[in-house]
Amino acid sequence: AWLAVMRGCDNFCTFCVVPYTRGRERSRDLIGVVREAEALAASGCKQVTLLGQNVNSYRDGAHDFADLLVAVADVRGIERVRFTSPHPKDFPDKLLEAVAGHPRICKHIHLPLQAGNDRILQLMNRTYTRAEYLVLVARIRRRCPDIVLTTDIIAGFCSETEAEFAETYDLVQQVEYHSAYIFKYSERKNTVAARKFADDVPDAVKAERVARVVELQRKISLNKNRALIGQVVEVLVEGDGKRADQWRGRTDANLITVFPKTGDGIKPGSLIPVRITDATVTTLYAELV
Ligand code: SF4
């Protein structure tokens, strides 16, 4: 189940409408969120995803996002807690400790990059540099070596040159995300970018940049998925696969996994170990162990 824990955003990335449409950041109180998680658990829900436009800037008095995450993960009956979407500026060690150390907090962090060039990052008002982002990735991986990282990328932001885009491509190659959402820049009304910067990268160039980085990411995703073949992982069953004789579920790291309906007593909500036997860019295939 989805559990909204905060709304709005104070970051004002120049391409984004959220601060205008959803307003400033407002967090719910921690006790209220925990009560809702308890009610969800009592109704049979095993996985919750904490939601917010800028979820890791959550704050309720003295409680920060790490406190909230642990409090929800400690609710009896909740087996997995995820969160989305965080901003790279709010990853204190305490939050990494919580992700790395709590058995029911999923080992997956979505870490939106947007661009890998400092001038573009500054134009976007992302508030981190390429070097700072890479330091954060290294810090996350040092603390939690088996973490799965995913990201968002915008290609063809206002005035982005070929050399600047090449730095985004290079960063994707360096970090090796497990998967990525890759978009062409598209102007949103009333944003700073729409008011102050010309949307001057030709559409065909944007499309070609997206295609190039998508192609790179597909290779990385396939390699990462194939590297899992032979491993035993726990899958939370969500329902039928595309074929009626298959179950479909997700690993702790949020990877879609499909396996034959051979076992007894398995149903949506079951948490079961499976062995990965094959993999594509987007899907793991498995068998019961
Ligand atoms: S992209 Fe995310 S962090 Fe930036 S303004 Fe929009 S919601 Fe906030």
PDB file of C-alpha atoms and ligand atoms in Angstrom:
ATOM      1  CA  ALA A   1       0.000   0.000   0.000  1.00  0.00           C
ATOM      2  CA  TRP A   2       1.014   3.609  -0.545  1.00  0.00           C
ATOM      3  CA  LEU A   3       1.272   5.785   2.518  1.00  0.00           C
ATOM      4  CA  ALA A   4       1.546   9.554   1.954  1.00  0.00           C
ATOM      5  CA  VAL A   5       3.772  11.005   4.677  1.00  0.00           C
ATOM      6  CA  MET A   6       4.481  14.484   3.365  1.00  0.00           C
ATOM      7  CA  ARG A   7       3.300  16.763   0.590  1.00  0.00           C
ATOM      8  CA  GLY A   8       4.763  19.628  -1.351  1.00  0.00           C
ATOM      9  CA  CYS A   9       8.344  20.607  -1.972  1.00  0.00           C
ATOM     10  CA  ASP A  10      10.582  23.552  -1.091  1.00  0.00           C
ATOM     11  CA  ASN A  11      13.360  22.745  -3.538  1.00  0.00           C
ATOM     12  CA  PHE A  12      12.195  24.645  -6.619  1.00  0.00           C
ATOM     13  CA  CYS A  13      14.077  22.675  -9.244  1.00  0.00           C
ATOM     14  CA  THR A  14      13.696  25.020 -12.193  1.00  0.00           C
ATOM     15  CA  PHE A  15      11.975  22.440 -14.453  1.00  0.00           C
ATOM     16  CA  CYS A  16       9.383  21.275 -11.918  1.00  0.00           C
ATOM     17  CA  VAL A  17       5.822  22.425 -11.183  1.00  0.00           C
ATOM     18  CA  VAL A  18       5.433  20.612  -7.857  1.00  0.00           C
ATOM     19  CA  PRO A  19       6.338  23.551  -5.568  1.00  0.00           C
ATOM     20  CA  TYR A  20       3.669  25.624  -7.391  1.00  0.00           C
ATOM     21  CA  THR A  21       0.949  22.983  -7.689  1.00  0.00           C
ATOM     22  CA  ARG A  22       1.447  21.177  -4.367  1.00  0.00           C
ATOM     23  CA  GLY A  23       2.761  24.054  -2.293  1.00  0.00           C
ATOM     24  CA  ARG A  24       5.373  24.075   0.449  1.00  0.00           C
ATOM     25  CA  GLU A  25       6.475  20.982   2.359  1.00  0.00           C
ATOM     26  CA  ARG A  26       4.057  19.727   5.008  1.00  0.00           C
ATOM     27  CA  SER A  27       4.733  16.529   6.957  1.00  0.00           C
ATOM     28  CA  ARG A  28       2.168  14.373   8.735  1.00  0.00           C
ATOM     29  CA  ASP A  29       2.749  13.565  12.382  1.00  0.00           C
ATOM     30  CA  LEU A  30       4.733  10.390  12.999  1.00  0.00           C
ATOM     31  CA  ILE A  31       2.153   8.820  15.296  1.00  0.00           C
ATOM     32  CA  GLY A  32      -0.583   9.262  12.673  1.00  0.00           C
ATOM     33  CA  VAL A  33       1.534   7.550  10.005  1.00  0.00           C
ATOM     34  CA  VAL A  34       2.395   4.659  12.349  1.00  0.00           C
ATOM     35  CA  ARG A  35      -1.297   4.210  13.270  1.00  0.00           C
ATOM     36  CA  GLU A  36      -2.180   4.043   9.581  1.00  0.00           C
ATOM     37  CA  ALA A  37       0.594   1.471   8.983  1.00  0.00           C
ATOM     38  CA  GLU A  38      -0.769  -0.581  11.902  1.00  0.00           C
ATOM     39  CA  ALA A  39      -4.254  -0.479  10.386  1.00  0.00           C
ATOM     40  CA  LEU A  40      -2.852  -1.556   7.005  1.00  0.00           C
ATOM     41  CA  ALA A  41      -0.942  -4.423   8.639  1.00  0.00           C
ATOM     42  CA  ALA A  42      -4.097  -5.503  10.501  1.00  0.00           C
ATOM     43  CA  SER A  43      -5.922  -5.669   7.160  1.00  0.00           C
ATOM     44  CA  GLY A  44      -3.241  -8.018   5.776  1.00  0.00           C
ATOM     45  CA  CYS A  45      -0.963  -5.547   4.006  1.00  0.00           C
ATOM     46  CA  LYS A  46       2.699  -6.589   4.163  1.00  0.00           C
ATOM     47  CA  GLN A  47       4.428  -3.857   2.206  1.00  0.00           C
ATOM     48  CA  VAL A  48       4.108  -0.096   2.488  1.00  0.00           C
ATOM     49  CA  THR A  49       5.752   2.565   0.370  1.00  0.00           C
ATOM     50  CA  LEU A  50       6.192   5.895   2.134  1.00  0.00           C
ATOM     51  CA  LEU A  51       5.334   8.603  -0.360  1.00  0.00           C
ATOM     52  CA  GLY A  52       6.240  12.237  -0.660  1.00  0.00           C
ATOM     53  CA  GLN A  53       7.372  14.657  -3.350  1.00  0.00           C
ATOM     54  CA  ASN A  54      10.560  15.061  -1.345  1.00  0.00           C
ATOM     55  CA  VAL A  55      10.064  12.242   1.100  1.00  0.00           C
ATOM     56  CA  ASN A  56      13.384  12.330   2.933  1.00  0.00           C
ATOM     57  CA  SER A  57      12.972  15.933   4.022  1.00  0.00           C
ATOM     58  CA  TYR A  58      10.120  14.670   6.240  1.00  0.00           C
ATOM     59  CA  ARG A  59      10.145  16.224   9.707  1.00  0.00           C
ATOM     60  CA  ASP A  60       7.787  16.053  12.669  1.00  0.00           C
ATOM     61  CA  GLY A  61       9.259  18.078  15.536  1.00  0.00           C
ATOM     62  CA  ALA A  62      12.377  16.218  16.663  1.00  0.00           C
ATOM     63  CA  HIS A  63      11.616  13.240  14.394  1.00  0.00           C
ATOM     64  CA  ASP A  64      13.282  13.052  10.984  1.00  0.00           C
ATOM     65  CA  PHE A  65      12.688  10.710   8.056  1.00  0.00           C
ATOM     66  CA  ALA A  66      14.980   7.970   9.423  1.00  0.00           C
ATOM     67  CA  ASP A  67      12.897   7.891  12.641  1.00  0.00           C
ATOM     68  CA  LEU A  68       9.701   7.574  10.608  1.00  0.00           C
ATOM     69  CA  LEU A  69      11.111   4.824   8.390  1.00  0.00           C
ATOM     70  CA  VAL A  70      12.227   2.736  11.368  1.00  0.00           C
ATOM     71  CA  ALA A  71       8.946   3.339  13.233  1.00  0.00           C
ATOM     72  CA  VAL A  72       6.932   2.034  10.250  1.00  0.00           C
ATOM     73  CA  ALA A  73       9.330  -0.883   9.666  1.00  0.00           C
ATOM     74  CA  ASP A  74       8.861  -1.849  13.340  1.00  0.00           C
ATOM     75  CA  VAL A  75       5.074  -2.194  12.932  1.00  0.00           C
ATOM     76  CA  ARG A  76       4.176  -5.833  13.536  1.00  0.00           C
ATOM     77  CA  GLY A  77       3.030  -7.514  10.311  1.00  0.00           C
ATOM     78  CA  ILE A  78       4.767  -5.081   7.944  1.00  0.00           C
ATOM     79  CA  GLU A  79       7.437  -7.081   6.109  1.00  0.00           C
ATOM     80  CA  ARG A  80       8.779  -4.454   3.725  1.00  0.00           C
ATOM     81  CA  VAL A  81       9.028  -0.684   3.740  1.00  0.00           C
ATOM     82  CA  ARG A  82      10.023   1.356   0.702  1.00  0.00           C
ATOM     83  CA  PHE A  83      10.112   5.098   0.099  1.00  0.00           C
ATOM     84  CA  THR A  84       9.920   7.414  -2.865  1.00  0.00           C
ATOM     85  CA  SER A  85      10.947   9.913  -4.049  1.00  0.00           C
ATOM     86  CA  PRO A  86      13.971  11.224  -2.168  1.00  0.00           C
ATOM     87  CA  HIS A  87      16.279  14.140  -2.990  1.00  0.00           C
ATOM     88  CA  PRO A  88      20.053  13.524  -2.902  1.00  0.00           C
ATOM     89  CA  LYS A  89      20.534  16.477  -0.538  1.00  0.00           C
ATOM     90  CA  ASP A  90      18.866  14.716   2.422  1.00  0.00           C
ATOM     91  CA  PHE A  91      20.856  11.525   3.055  1.00  0.00           C
ATOM     92  CA  PRO A  92      22.396  11.829   6.513  1.00  0.00           C
ATOM     93  CA  ASP A  93      24.329   8.817   7.861  1.00  0.00           C
ATOM     94  CA  LYS A  94      21.417   8.103  10.194  1.00  0.00           C
ATOM     95  CA  LEU A  95      19.159   7.399   7.200  1.00  0.00           C
ATOM     96  CA  LEU A  96      21.775   5.157   5.557  1.00  0.00           C
ATOM     97  CA  GLU A  97      22.190   3.278   8.856  1.00  0.00           C
ATOM     98  CA  ALA A  98      18.435   2.692   8.944  1.00  0.00           C
ATOM     99  CA  VAL A  99      18.322   1.393   5.351  1.00  0.00           C
ATOM    100  CA  ALA A 100      21.420  -0.776   5.784  1.00  0.00           C
ATOM    101  CA  GLY A 101      20.606  -2.086   9.238  1.00  0.00           C
ATOM    102  CA  HIS A 102      16.858  -2.712   9.400  1.00  0.00           C
ATOM    103  CA  PRO A 103      15.829  -6.091   7.968  1.00  0.00           C
ATOM    104  CA  ARG A 104      12.432  -4.811   6.839  1.00  0.00           C
ATOM    105  CA  ILE A 105      13.604  -1.631   5.088  1.00  0.00           C
ATOM    106  CA  CYS A 106      14.169  -2.519   1.436  1.00  0.00           C
ATOM    107  CA  LYS A 107      17.708  -2.303   0.089  1.00  0.00           C
ATOM    108  CA  HIS A 108      16.707  -0.028  -2.755  1.00  0.00           C
ATOM    109  CA  ILE A 109      17.269   3.699  -3.104  1.00  0.00           C
ATOM    110  CA  HIS A 110      15.880   5.753  -5.956  1.00  0.00           C
ATOM    111  CA  LEU A 111      18.394   8.573  -6.306  1.00  0.00           C
ATOM    112  CA  PRO A 112      17.270  11.077  -8.956  1.00  0.00           C
ATOM    113  CA  LEU A 113      20.315  12.407 -10.809  1.00  0.00           C
ATOM    114  CA  GLN A 114      18.641  14.473 -13.594  1.00  0.00           C
ATOM    115  CA  ALA A 115      21.981  15.513 -15.141  1.00  0.00           C
ATOM    116  CA  GLY A 116      25.676  14.766 -14.762  1.00  0.00           C
ATOM    117  CA  ASN A 117      27.097  18.187 -15.685  1.00  0.00           C
ATOM    118  CA  ASP A 118      27.611  20.923 -13.104  1.00  0.00           C
ATOM    119  CA  ARG A 119      26.409  23.844 -15.228  1.00  0.00           C
ATOM    120  CA  ILE A 120      23.168  22.016 -16.075  1.00  0.00           C
ATOM    121  CA  LEU A 121      22.702  20.892 -12.445  1.00  0.00           C
ATOM    122  CA  GLN A 122      23.049  24.514 -11.389  1.00  0.00           C
ATOM    123  CA  LEU A 123      20.585  25.699 -14.063  1.00  0.00           C
ATOM    124  CA  MET A 124      18.196  23.033 -12.766  1.00  0.00           C
ATOM    125  CA  ASN A 125      18.786  24.259  -9.178  1.00  0.00           C
ATOM    126  CA  ARG A 126      19.447  20.710  -8.012  1.00  0.00           C
ATOM    127  CA  THR A 127      21.774  22.033  -5.238  1.00  0.00           C
ATOM    128  CA  TYR A 128      24.427  19.301  -5.650  1.00  0.00           C
ATOM    129  CA  THR A 129      27.378  18.964  -7.987  1.00  0.00           C
ATOM    130  CA  ARG A 130      28.406  15.930 -10.002  1.00  0.00           C
ATOM    131  CA  ALA A 131      31.241  15.295  -7.513  1.00  0.00           C
ATOM    132  CA  GLU A 132      28.932  15.573  -4.487  1.00  0.00           C
ATOM    133  CA  TYR A 133      26.468  13.157  -6.075  1.00  0.00           C
ATOM    134  CA  LEU A 134      29.248  10.627  -6.741  1.00  0.00           C
ATOM    135  CA  VAL A 135      30.487  10.964  -3.150  1.00  0.00           C
ATOM    136  CA  LEU A 136      26.946  10.194  -1.961  1.00  0.00           C
ATOM    137  CA  VAL A 137      26.756   7.096  -4.202  1.00  0.00           C
ATOM    138  CA  ALA A 138      30.093   5.891  -2.795  1.00  0.00           C
ATOM    139  CA  ARG A 139      28.932   6.571   0.777  1.00  0.00           C
ATOM    140  CA  ILE A 140      25.688   4.614   0.196  1.00  0.00           C
ATOM    141  CA  ARG A 141      27.534   1.670  -1.367  1.00  0.00           C
ATOM    142  CA  ARG A 142      30.180   1.602   1.363  1.00  0.00           C
ATOM    143  CA  ARG A 143      27.484   1.403   4.022  1.00  0.00           C
ATOM    144  CA  CYS A 144      25.231  -0.966   2.091  1.00  0.00           C
ATOM    145  CA  PRO A 145      27.157  -2.879  -0.611  1.00  0.00           C
ATOM    146  CA  ASP A 146      24.138  -4.837  -1.898  1.00  0.00           C
ATOM    147  CA  ILE A 147      21.955  -1.734  -2.370  1.00  0.00           C
ATOM    148  CA  VAL A 148      20.064  -1.377  -5.654  1.00  0.00           C
ATOM    149  CA  LEU A 149      20.222   2.163  -7.034  1.00  0.00           C
ATOM    150  CA  THR A 150      17.804   3.570  -9.611  1.00  0.00           C
ATOM    151  CA  THR A 151      17.489   7.084 -10.988  1.00  0.00           C
ATOM    152  CA  ASP A 152      15.708   9.720 -13.098  1.00  0.00           C
ATOM    153  CA  ILE A 153      17.417  11.532 -15.954  1.00  0.00           C
ATOM    154  CA  ILE A 154      16.379  14.481 -18.106  1.00  0.00           C
ATOM    155  CA  ALA A 155      18.099  14.739 -21.499  1.00  0.00           C
ATOM    156  CA  GLY A 156      18.148  17.953 -23.520  1.00  0.00           C
ATOM    157  CA  PHE A 157      17.534  20.495 -20.757  1.00  0.00           C
ATOM    158  CA  CYS A 158      17.737  24.139 -21.875  1.00  0.00           C
ATOM    159  CA  SER A 159      21.083  24.920 -23.559  1.00  0.00           C
ATOM    160  CA  GLU A 160      22.566  21.462 -22.817  1.00  0.00           C
ATOM    161  CA  THR A 161      25.506  20.926 -25.178  1.00  0.00           C
ATOM    162  CA  GLU A 162      26.685  17.603 -26.561  1.00  0.00           C
ATOM    163  CA  ALA A 163      29.714  17.683 -24.213  1.00  0.00           C
ATOM    164  CA  GLU A 164      27.463  18.374 -21.212  1.00  0.00           C
ATOM    165  CA  PHE A 165      25.149  15.508 -22.129  1.00  0.00           C
ATOM    166  CA  ALA A 166      28.243  13.280 -22.482  1.00  0.00           C
ATOM    167  CA  GLU A 167      28.900  13.894 -18.770  1.00  0.00           C
ATOM    168  CA  THR A 168      25.433  12.527 -17.937  1.00  0.00           C
ATOM    169  CA  TYR A 169      26.100   9.500 -20.136  1.00  0.00           C
ATOM    170  CA  ASP A 170      29.475   9.014 -18.458  1.00  0.00           C
ATOM    171  CA  LEU A 171      27.966   9.223 -14.984  1.00  0.00           C
ATOM    172  CA  VAL A 172      25.343   6.577 -15.853  1.00  0.00           C
ATOM    173  CA  GLN A 173      28.193   4.375 -17.052  1.00  0.00           C
ATOM    174  CA  GLN A 174      30.160   4.996 -13.846  1.00  0.00           C
ATOM    175  CA  VAL A 175      27.354   4.495 -11.326  1.00  0.00           C
ATOM    176  CA  GLU A 176      25.721   1.551 -13.134  1.00  0.00           C
ATOM    177  CA  TYR A 177      22.163   2.029 -11.892  1.00  0.00           C
ATOM    178  CA  HIS A 178      19.945  -1.020 -11.850  1.00  0.00           C
ATOM    179  CA  SER A 179      17.357   0.885 -13.869  1.00  0.00           C
ATOM    180  CA  ALA A 180      16.507   4.460 -14.800  1.00  0.00           C
ATOM    181  CA  TYR A 181      13.590   6.615 -15.930  1.00  0.00           C
ATOM    182  CA  ILE A 182      14.956   8.673 -18.808  1.00  0.00           C
ATOM    183  CA  PHE A 183      12.956  11.576 -20.238  1.00  0.00           C
ATOM    184  CA  LYS A 184      13.299  14.293 -22.855  1.00  0.00           C
ATOM    185  CA  TYR A 185      13.145  17.719 -21.251  1.00  0.00           C
ATOM    186  CA  SER A 186       9.702  19.152 -21.751  1.00  0.00           C
ATOM    187  CA  GLU A 187       8.828  22.638 -20.617  1.00  0.00           C
ATOM    188  CA  ARG A 188       6.250  23.029 -17.839  1.00  0.00           C
ATOM    189  CA  LYS A 189       4.274  26.273 -17.672  1.00  0.00           C
ATOM    190  CA  ASN A 190       5.166  28.861 -15.005  1.00  0.00           C
ATOM    191  CA  THR A 191       8.390  27.160 -13.924  1.00  0.00           C
ATOM    192  CA  VAL A 192      11.606  29.178 -13.659  1.00  0.00           C
ATOM    193  CA  ALA A 193      12.977  27.276 -16.669  1.00  0.00           C
ATOM    194  CA  ALA A 194       9.924  28.219 -18.755  1.00  0.00           C
ATOM    195  CA  ARG A 195      10.174  31.876 -17.726  1.00  0.00           C
ATOM    196  CA  LYS A 196      13.936  32.367 -17.898  1.00  0.00           C
ATOM    197  CA  PHE A 197      15.590  29.779 -20.157  1.00  0.00           C
ATOM    198  CA  ALA A 198      15.050  29.012 -23.825  1.00  0.00           C
ATOM    199  CA  ASP A 199      13.936  25.439 -24.547  1.00  0.00           C
ATOM    200  CA  ASP A 200      16.473  25.452 -27.359  1.00  0.00           C
ATOM    201  CA  VAL A 201      17.701  21.868 -27.768  1.00  0.00           C
ATOM    202  CA  PRO A 202      15.989  20.597 -30.947  1.00  0.00           C
ATOM    203  CA  ASP A 203      13.490  17.817 -30.330  1.00  0.00           C
ATOM    204  CA  ALA A 204      15.389  15.395 -32.584  1.00  0.00           C
ATOM    205  CA  VAL A 205      18.567  15.989 -30.551  1.00  0.00           C
ATOM    206  CA  LYS A 206      16.700  15.397 -27.276  1.00  0.00           C
ATOM    207  CA  ALA A 207      15.242  12.170 -28.671  1.00  0.00           C
ATOM    208  CA  GLU A 208      18.642  10.984 -29.873  1.00  0.00           C
ATOM    209  CA  ARG A 209      20.212  11.670 -26.439  1.00  0.00           C
ATOM    210  CA  VAL A 210      17.404   9.796 -24.695  1.00  0.00           C
ATOM    211  CA  ALA A 211      17.829   6.855 -27.079  1.00  0.00           C
ATOM    212  CA  ARG A 212      21.575   6.725 -26.441  1.00  0.00           C
ATOM    213  CA  VAL A 213      21.316   6.695 -22.671  1.00  0.00           C
ATOM    214  CA  VAL A 214      18.354   4.254 -22.763  1.00  0.00           C
ATOM    215  CA  GLU A 215      20.471   1.893 -24.855  1.00  0.00           C
ATOM    216  CA  LEU A 216      23.344   2.158 -22.359  1.00  0.00           C
ATOM    217  CA  GLN A 217      21.017   1.620 -19.405  1.00  0.00           C
ATOM    218  CA  ARG A 218      19.420  -1.445 -21.022  1.00  0.00           C
ATOM    219  CA  LYS A 219      22.844  -3.083 -21.310  1.00  0.00           C
ATOM    220  CA  ILE A 220      23.661  -2.269 -17.682  1.00  0.00           C
ATOM    221  CA  SER A 221      20.237  -3.504 -16.469  1.00  0.00           C
ATOM    222  CA  LEU A 222      20.617  -6.765 -18.384  1.00  0.00           C
ATOM    223  CA  ASN A 223      24.118  -7.368 -16.997  1.00  0.00           C
ATOM    224  CA  LYS A 224      22.970  -6.627 -13.457  1.00  0.00           C
ATOM    225  CA  ASN A 225      19.939  -8.907 -13.760  1.00  0.00           C
ATOM    226  CA  ARG A 226      21.972 -11.709 -15.342  1.00  0.00           C
ATOM    227  CA  ALA A 227      24.502 -11.444 -12.507  1.00  0.00           C
ATOM    228  CA  LEU A 228      21.694 -12.515 -10.160  1.00  0.00           C
ATOM    229  CA  ILE A 229      21.152 -15.871 -11.923  1.00  0.00           C
ATOM    230  CA  GLY A 230      21.692 -18.689  -9.438  1.00  0.00           C
ATOM    231  CA  GLN A 231      20.964 -16.535  -6.372  1.00  0.00           C
ATOM    232  CA  VAL A 232      18.141 -17.306  -3.965  1.00  0.00           C
ATOM    233  CA  VAL A 233      16.031 -14.230  -3.188  1.00  0.00           C
ATOM    234  CA  GLU A 234      12.836 -13.615  -1.264  1.00  0.00           C
ATOM    235  CA  VAL A 235       9.880 -12.548  -3.409  1.00  0.00           C
ATOM    236  CA  LEU A 236       6.682 -10.901  -2.209  1.00  0.00           C
ATOM    237  CA  VAL A 237       3.953 -12.319  -4.462  1.00  0.00           C
ATOM    238  CA  GLU A 238       1.731  -9.630  -6.012  1.00  0.00           C
ATOM    239  CA  GLY A 239      -0.503 -11.681  -8.313  1.00  0.00           C
ATOM    240  CA  ASP A 240      -0.627 -13.529 -11.623  1.00  0.00           C
ATOM    241  CA  GLY A 241       2.118 -13.111 -14.180  1.00  0.00           C
ATOM    242  CA  LYS A 242       1.332 -12.433 -17.844  1.00  0.00           C
ATOM    243  CA  ARG A 243       0.648 -16.148 -18.115  1.00  0.00           C
ATOM    244  CA  ALA A 244      -1.978 -17.616 -15.801  1.00  0.00           C
ATOM    245  CA  ASP A 245       0.373 -20.449 -14.791  1.00  0.00           C
ATOM    246  CA  GLN A 246       2.922 -17.975 -13.376  1.00  0.00           C
ATOM    247  CA  TRP A 247       3.148 -15.849 -10.245  1.00  0.00           C
ATOM    248  CA  ARG A 248       4.560 -12.349 -10.384  1.00  0.00           C
ATOM    249  CA  GLY A 249       6.217 -10.641  -7.432  1.00  0.00           C
ATOM    250  CA  ARG A 250       9.063  -8.361  -6.405  1.00  0.00           C
ATOM    251  CA  THR A 251      12.353  -8.862  -4.668  1.00  0.00           C
ATOM    252  CA  ASP A 252      13.401  -6.718  -1.729  1.00  0.00           C
ATOM    253  CA  ALA A 253      15.268  -4.584  -4.282  1.00  0.00           C
ATOM    254  CA  ASN A 254      11.993  -4.063  -6.210  1.00  0.00           C
ATOM    255  CA  LEU A 255      12.975  -6.281  -9.159  1.00  0.00           C
ATOM    256  CA  ILE A 256      10.027  -7.911 -10.948  1.00  0.00           C
ATOM    257  CA  THR A 257      10.260 -11.684 -10.634  1.00  0.00           C
ATOM    258  CA  VAL A 258       8.146 -14.320 -12.369  1.00  0.00           C
ATOM    259  CA  PHE A 259       7.979 -18.017 -11.445  1.00  0.00           C
ATOM    260  CA  PRO A 260       5.763 -21.031 -12.196  1.00  0.00           C
ATOM    261  CA  LYS A 261       2.764 -21.812  -9.994  1.00  0.00           C
ATOM    262  CA  THR A 262       4.164 -25.094  -8.756  1.00  0.00           C
ATOM    263  CA  GLY A 263       4.052 -24.720  -4.959  1.00  0.00           C
ATOM    264  CA  ASP A 264       1.067 -25.200  -2.674  1.00  0.00           C
ATOM    265  CA  GLY A 265      -0.407 -22.492  -0.495  1.00  0.00           C
ATOM    266  CA  ILE A 266       1.198 -19.579  -2.348  1.00  0.00           C
ATOM    267  CA  LYS A 267      -1.032 -16.536  -2.794  1.00  0.00           C
ATOM    268  CA  PRO A 268      -0.712 -12.772  -3.230  1.00  0.00           C
ATOM    269  CA  GLY A 269       1.032 -11.521  -0.087  1.00  0.00           C
ATOM    270  CA  SER A 270       3.155 -14.667   0.343  1.00  0.00           C
ATOM    271  CA  LEU A 271       6.856 -14.077   0.959  1.00  0.00           C
ATOM    272  CA  ILE A 272       8.791 -16.969  -0.489  1.00  0.00           C
ATOM    273  CA  PRO A 273      12.367 -17.827  -1.453  1.00  0.00           C
ATOM    274  CA  VAL A 274      13.009 -18.504  -5.148  1.00  0.00           C
ATOM    275  CA  ARG A 275      16.127 -19.198  -7.194  1.00  0.00           C
ATOM    276  CA  ILE A 276      16.768 -16.915 -10.183  1.00  0.00           C
ATOM    277  CA  THR A 277      17.161 -19.018 -13.330  1.00  0.00           C
ATOM    278  CA  ASP A 278      17.051 -16.441 -16.133  1.00  0.00           C
ATOM    279  CA  ALA A 279      16.840 -12.692 -16.649  1.00  0.00           C
ATOM    280  CA  THR A 280      15.911 -10.043 -19.201  1.00  0.00           C
ATOM    281  CA  VAL A 281      16.369  -6.260 -19.031  1.00  0.00           C
ATOM    282  CA  THR A 282      13.211  -5.861 -16.947  1.00  0.00           C
ATOM    283  CA  THR A 283      12.314  -9.260 -15.483  1.00  0.00           C
ATOM    284  CA  LEU A 284      13.865 -12.025 -13.409  1.00  0.00           C
ATOM    285  CA  TYR A 285      12.665 -15.594 -13.995  1.00  0.00           C
ATOM    286  CA  ALA A 286      12.829 -17.982 -11.066  1.00  0.00           C
ATOM    287  CA  GLU A 287      11.877 -21.364  -9.633  1.00  0.00           C
ATOM    288  CA  LEU A 288      10.762 -22.359  -6.157  1.00  0.00           C
ATOM    289  CA  VAL A 289      13.504 -23.689  -3.895  1.00  0.00           C
TER     290      VAL A 289
HETATM  291  S1  SF4 B   1      11.926  17.692  -8.930  1.00  0.00           S
HETATM  292 FE1  SF4 B   1      11.452  16.898  -6.883  1.00  0.00          FE
HETATM  293  S2  SF4 B   1      12.827  18.041  -5.516  1.00  0.00           S
HETATM  294 FE2  SF4 B   1      12.742  19.203  -7.438  1.00  0.00          FE
HETATM  295  S3  SF4 B   1      11.095  20.720  -7.152  1.00  0.00           S
HETATM  296 FE3  SF4 B   1      10.183  18.901  -8.134  1.00  0.00          FE
HETATM  297  S4  SF4 B   1       9.387  17.674  -6.435  1.00  0.00           S
HETATM  298 FE4  SF4 B   1      10.841  19.152  -5.567  1.00  0.00          FE
END
